[in-house]
Short mmCIF file of C-alpha atoms and ligand atoms in Angstrom, two decimals:
data_model
loop_
_atom_site.label_atom_id
_atom_site.label_comp_id
_atom_site.label_asym_id
_atom_site.label_seq_id
_atom_site.Cartn_x
_atom_site.Cartn_y
_atom_site.Cartn_z
CA MET V 1 1.97 -14.51 -6.79
CA LEU V 2 1.64 -10.36 -6.14
CA VAL V 3 -0.37 -9.20 -3.22
CA VAL V 4 -1.18 -5.93 -3.32
CA VAL V 5 -3.06 -3.92 -0.86
CA SER V 6 -4.54 -0.73 -1.61
CA GLY V 7 -6.89 1.93 0.31
CA PRO V 8 -7.12 5.47 1.29
CA GLY V 9 -4.91 7.02 3.97
CA GLY V 10 -6.09 6.54 7.81
CA VAL V 11 -7.57 3.49 7.01
CA GLY V 12 -5.72 0.99 8.84
CA LYS V 13 -4.09 -0.66 6.20
CA GLY V 14 -0.70 -0.75 7.60
CA THR V 15 -2.09 -2.53 10.98
CA LEU V 16 -4.03 -5.31 8.90
CA VAL V 17 -0.87 -5.36 6.51
CA GLU V 18 1.20 -6.42 9.58
CA ARG V 19 -0.91 -9.13 10.94
CA LEU V 20 -1.32 -10.78 7.78
CA LEU V 21 2.26 -10.99 7.87
CA GLN V 22 2.30 -12.22 11.26
CA LEU V 23 0.22 -15.51 10.42
CA ASP V 24 1.10 -16.32 7.12
CA PRO V 25 4.94 -17.12 7.09
CA ARG V 26 4.92 -17.17 2.99
CA LEU V 27 4.30 -13.77 2.03
CA TRP V 28 6.96 -11.60 2.01
CA LEU V 29 6.57 -7.82 2.39
CA SER V 30 7.94 -5.33 -0.19
CA ARG V 31 9.66 -2.38 1.29
CA SER V 32 8.83 0.60 -0.82
CA TRP V 33 11.04 3.90 -1.68
CA THR V 34 9.51 7.35 -1.18
CA THR V 35 10.89 10.79 -1.57
CA ARG V 36 8.46 11.99 1.54
CA PRO V 37 9.87 12.89 4.53
CA ARG V 38 10.16 10.80 7.55
CA ARG V 39 6.84 11.49 10.31
CA PRO V 40 7.67 12.15 13.77
CA GLY V 41 8.11 8.62 15.06
CA GLU V 42 8.08 6.52 11.74
CA PRO V 43 10.68 3.93 12.06
CA ASP V 44 13.74 4.28 9.96
CA ASP V 45 13.04 1.46 7.74
CA ALA V 46 8.92 2.43 7.12
CA TYR V 47 10.57 3.38 3.52
CA VAL V 48 13.60 3.81 1.80
CA PHE V 49 13.42 7.74 2.31
CA VAL V 50 15.41 9.25 -0.50
CA ASP V 51 15.76 12.30 -2.59
CA ARG V 52 13.99 13.54 -5.47
CA GLU V 53 16.86 13.01 -7.51
CA HIS V 54 17.70 9.78 -6.50
CA PHE V 55 14.27 8.50 -6.80
CA LEU V 56 14.75 9.75 -10.46
CA ARG V 57 17.85 8.13 -11.16
CA GLU V 58 16.34 4.44 -10.18
CA VAL V 59 13.54 4.90 -12.39
CA ALA V 60 15.73 5.80 -15.35
CA ARG V 61 17.10 2.62 -14.33
CA ASP V 62 13.86 0.92 -14.77
CA GLY V 63 14.38 -0.30 -11.04
CA PHE V 64 10.54 0.01 -9.59
CA LEU V 65 8.06 -2.63 -10.20
CA GLU V 66 5.60 0.61 -10.31
CA TRP V 67 5.65 3.59 -8.92
CA ALA V 68 4.10 7.24 -8.46
CA GLU V 69 3.57 10.36 -7.37
CA PHE V 70 1.01 10.88 -4.51
CA LEU V 71 0.36 14.85 -2.64
CA GLY V 72 2.96 15.67 -3.96
CA ASN V 73 5.39 12.81 -2.92
CA LEU V 74 6.92 9.69 -5.10
CA TYR V 75 6.79 6.41 -3.66
CA GLY V 76 7.83 3.27 -5.27
CA THR V 77 7.91 -0.88 -5.60
CA PRO V 78 11.56 -1.51 -6.50
CA VAL V 79 11.49 -5.29 -8.57
CA PRO V 80 10.89 -7.87 -6.29
CA SER V 81 12.99 -10.67 -5.25
CA PRO V 82 11.07 -12.29 -2.54
CA PRO V 83 12.42 -15.54 -0.99
CA PRO V 84 11.75 -18.95 -3.25
CA GLY V 85 8.16 -20.11 -2.30
CA CYS V 86 6.67 -16.66 -0.96
CA ASP V 87 4.03 -14.55 -1.96
CA THR V 88 5.44 -10.49 -2.49
CA LEU V 89 3.03 -8.22 -0.38
CA LEU V 90 2.63 -4.63 -1.81
CA GLU V 91 0.94 -1.69 0.52
CA ILE V 92 0.57 0.75 -2.13
CA GLU V 93 -1.62 3.33 -3.60
CA VAL V 94 -4.32 2.92 -6.18
CA GLN V 95 -1.93 4.44 -9.27
CA GLY V 96 0.18 2.15 -8.30
CA ALA V 97 -2.37 -0.74 -7.99
CA ARG V 98 -2.92 -0.12 -11.80
CA GLN V 99 0.15 -0.64 -12.83
CA VAL V 100 0.57 -3.92 -11.30
CA HIS V 101 -2.13 -5.20 -12.86
CA GLU V 102 -1.33 -3.79 -15.72
CA ARG V 103 1.88 -5.80 -15.84
CA ASP V 104 0.20 -8.83 -13.71
CA PRO V 105 -3.27 -9.43 -14.15
CA THR V 106 -3.28 -12.31 -11.98
CA ALA V 107 -2.39 -10.18 -9.06
CA LEU V 108 -4.79 -10.41 -6.23
CA LEU V 109 -5.89 -7.21 -5.57
CA ILE V 110 -7.23 -5.83 -2.04
CA PHE V 111 -8.92 -2.52 -1.49
CA VAL V 112 -9.12 -1.99 2.52
CA VAL V 113 -12.05 0.82 3.36
CA PRO V 114 -13.09 2.73 6.53
CA PRO V 115 -16.27 1.74 7.84
CA SER V 116 -17.17 5.73 8.09
CA PRO V 117 -15.51 8.77 6.61
CA GLU V 118 -15.60 9.86 10.65
CA GLU V 119 -13.74 7.56 11.42
CA GLN V 120 -10.72 7.76 9.09
CA ARG V 121 -10.47 11.46 10.24
CA ARG V 122 -9.87 10.40 13.37
CA ARG V 123 -7.35 7.80 12.52
CA LEU V 124 -5.50 10.00 10.55
CA GLU V 125 -5.80 12.70 13.21
CA GLY V 126 -4.18 10.47 16.02
CA ARG V 127 -1.04 10.00 13.08
CA GLY V 128 -0.17 13.17 13.14
CA ASP V 129 -0.81 14.68 9.87
CA PRO V 130 -1.14 18.57 9.73
CA GLU V 131 -4.82 19.92 9.06
CA HIS V 132 -4.53 20.55 5.45
CA LEU V 133 -3.05 17.35 4.36
CA ILE V 134 -5.91 15.48 5.93
CA ALA V 135 -8.19 17.30 4.18
CA GLN V 136 -6.58 16.52 0.94
CA ARG V 137 -6.12 12.80 2.44
CA LEU V 138 -10.04 12.56 2.92
CA ALA V 139 -10.48 13.98 -0.68
CA LYS V 140 -8.74 11.63 -2.67
CA ALA V 141 -10.38 8.80 -0.63
CA ALA V 142 -13.31 8.48 -3.00
CA GLU V 143 -10.83 9.04 -6.38
CA GLU V 144 -9.37 6.10 -5.27
CA ALA V 145 -12.92 4.40 -4.20
CA ALA V 146 -13.94 4.44 -7.71
CA ALA V 147 -10.21 3.97 -9.59
CA ALA V 148 -10.27 0.24 -7.35
CA GLY V 149 -13.46 -0.98 -8.43
CA GLU V 150 -12.76 0.20 -11.81
CA LEU V 151 -9.75 -2.62 -11.47
CA GLY V 152 -11.82 -5.20 -10.37
CA ALA V 153 -10.39 -5.19 -6.35
CA ALA V 154 -12.12 -7.28 -3.75
CA VAL V 155 -13.28 -4.72 -0.86
CA VAL V 156 -12.31 -5.17 2.50
CA VAL V 157 -14.39 -3.00 5.30
CA ASN V 158 -11.86 -2.37 7.96
CA ASP V 159 -14.92 -2.18 10.33
CA ASP V 160 -13.11 -4.82 13.03
CA LEU V 161 -9.80 -5.62 12.90
CA ASP V 162 -9.46 -9.22 13.56
CA ARG V 163 -13.01 -9.88 10.89
CA ALA V 164 -11.02 -7.62 8.41
CA VAL V 165 -7.76 -9.84 8.71
CA GLU V 166 -9.57 -12.76 8.80
CA GLU V 167 -11.23 -11.94 5.26
CA MET V 168 -7.82 -11.05 3.89
CA VAL V 169 -6.63 -14.90 4.72
CA SER V 170 -9.47 -15.63 3.50
CA LEU V 171 -9.04 -13.67 -0.66
CA LEU V 172 -5.27 -14.68 -0.14
CA ALA V 173 -6.26 -18.70 0.61
CA ALA V 174 -8.48 -18.41 -2.43
CA ALA V 175 -6.14 -16.80 -4.64
CA ARG V 176 -3.37 -19.34 -4.61
CA ALA V 177 -5.88 -22.38 -5.05
CA GLU V 178 -7.01 -20.49 -7.98
CA ARG V 179 -3.20 -20.15 -9.09
CA GLY V 180 -2.95 -23.48 -7.97
CA HIS V 181 -0.04 -22.62 -5.43
P1 5GP I 1 2.04 7.54 3.27
O1 5GP I 1 2.83 8.47 3.08
O2 5GP I 1 0.84 7.79 4.12
O3 5GP I 1 3.06 6.76 3.79
O4 5GP I 1 1.68 6.76 2.23
C1 5GP I 1 0.63 7.38 1.25
C2 5GP I 1 0.39 6.52 0.12
O5 5GP I 1 0.98 5.78 -0.15
C3 5GP I 1 -0.46 4.89 0.61
O6 5GP I 1 -1.63 5.05 -0.07
C4 5GP I 1 0.80 4.03 0.44
O7 5GP I 1 -0.39 2.79 0.32
C5 5GP I 1 0.99 4.45 -0.27
N1 5GP I 1 2.59 4.06 -0.96
C6 5GP I 1 3.23 3.35 0.00
N2 5GP I 1 4.34 2.47 -0.71
C7 5GP I 1 4.07 2.82 -1.89
C8 5GP I 1 4.61 2.64 -3.20
O8 5GP I 1 5.61 1.50 -2.92
N3 5GP I 1 3.98 2.93 -4.58
C9 5GP I 1 3.01 3.18 -4.43
N4 5GP I 1 2.64 3.47 -5.82
N5 5GP I 1 2.41 3.80 -3.28
C10 5GP I 1 3.20 3.58 -2.30
#
């Protein structure tokens, strides 16, 4: 099964995904490619960091399950190869979630939203993005929420980390039961 976690920047998707992975050994995290430069302090393996030309060569040879341009950079999920018995977890933006949904309508889509725009801004500032990028990302959030609604994604409010993780665990269990996993 494909499990897609989506949501605006600064919503805490990364932390939720880390917690889910710790709790569920049957989840396998896909590592994305990006043309975005590495942020200060960001681990080397957060993404496969490549230039645009390299990325587009991979597109041309159909190497991606989905890919999208987000705020001027390209991001893509390599065609997944999870260990047997594992579900693949993707942390991607909404255009990518739509592509996954089109390719595999049985994918579980989860859209994480912040408790408030103020909290989201605080989180983006804490991560060291420049102000113009923070403003762009906040503007993008509303657009993304509308798109997620159209896709019928399950919405999880990240008001409290433990509660939000618990909700995601339940969604996952229900989706597996439904699909007979
Ligand atoms: P960031 O630059 O903050 O790491 O990521 C920007 C956005 O791109 C986030 O919403 C993140 O979830 C999304 N993203 C990361 N990897 C992928 C990917 O492989 N495909 C798509 N479509 N979006 C991605």
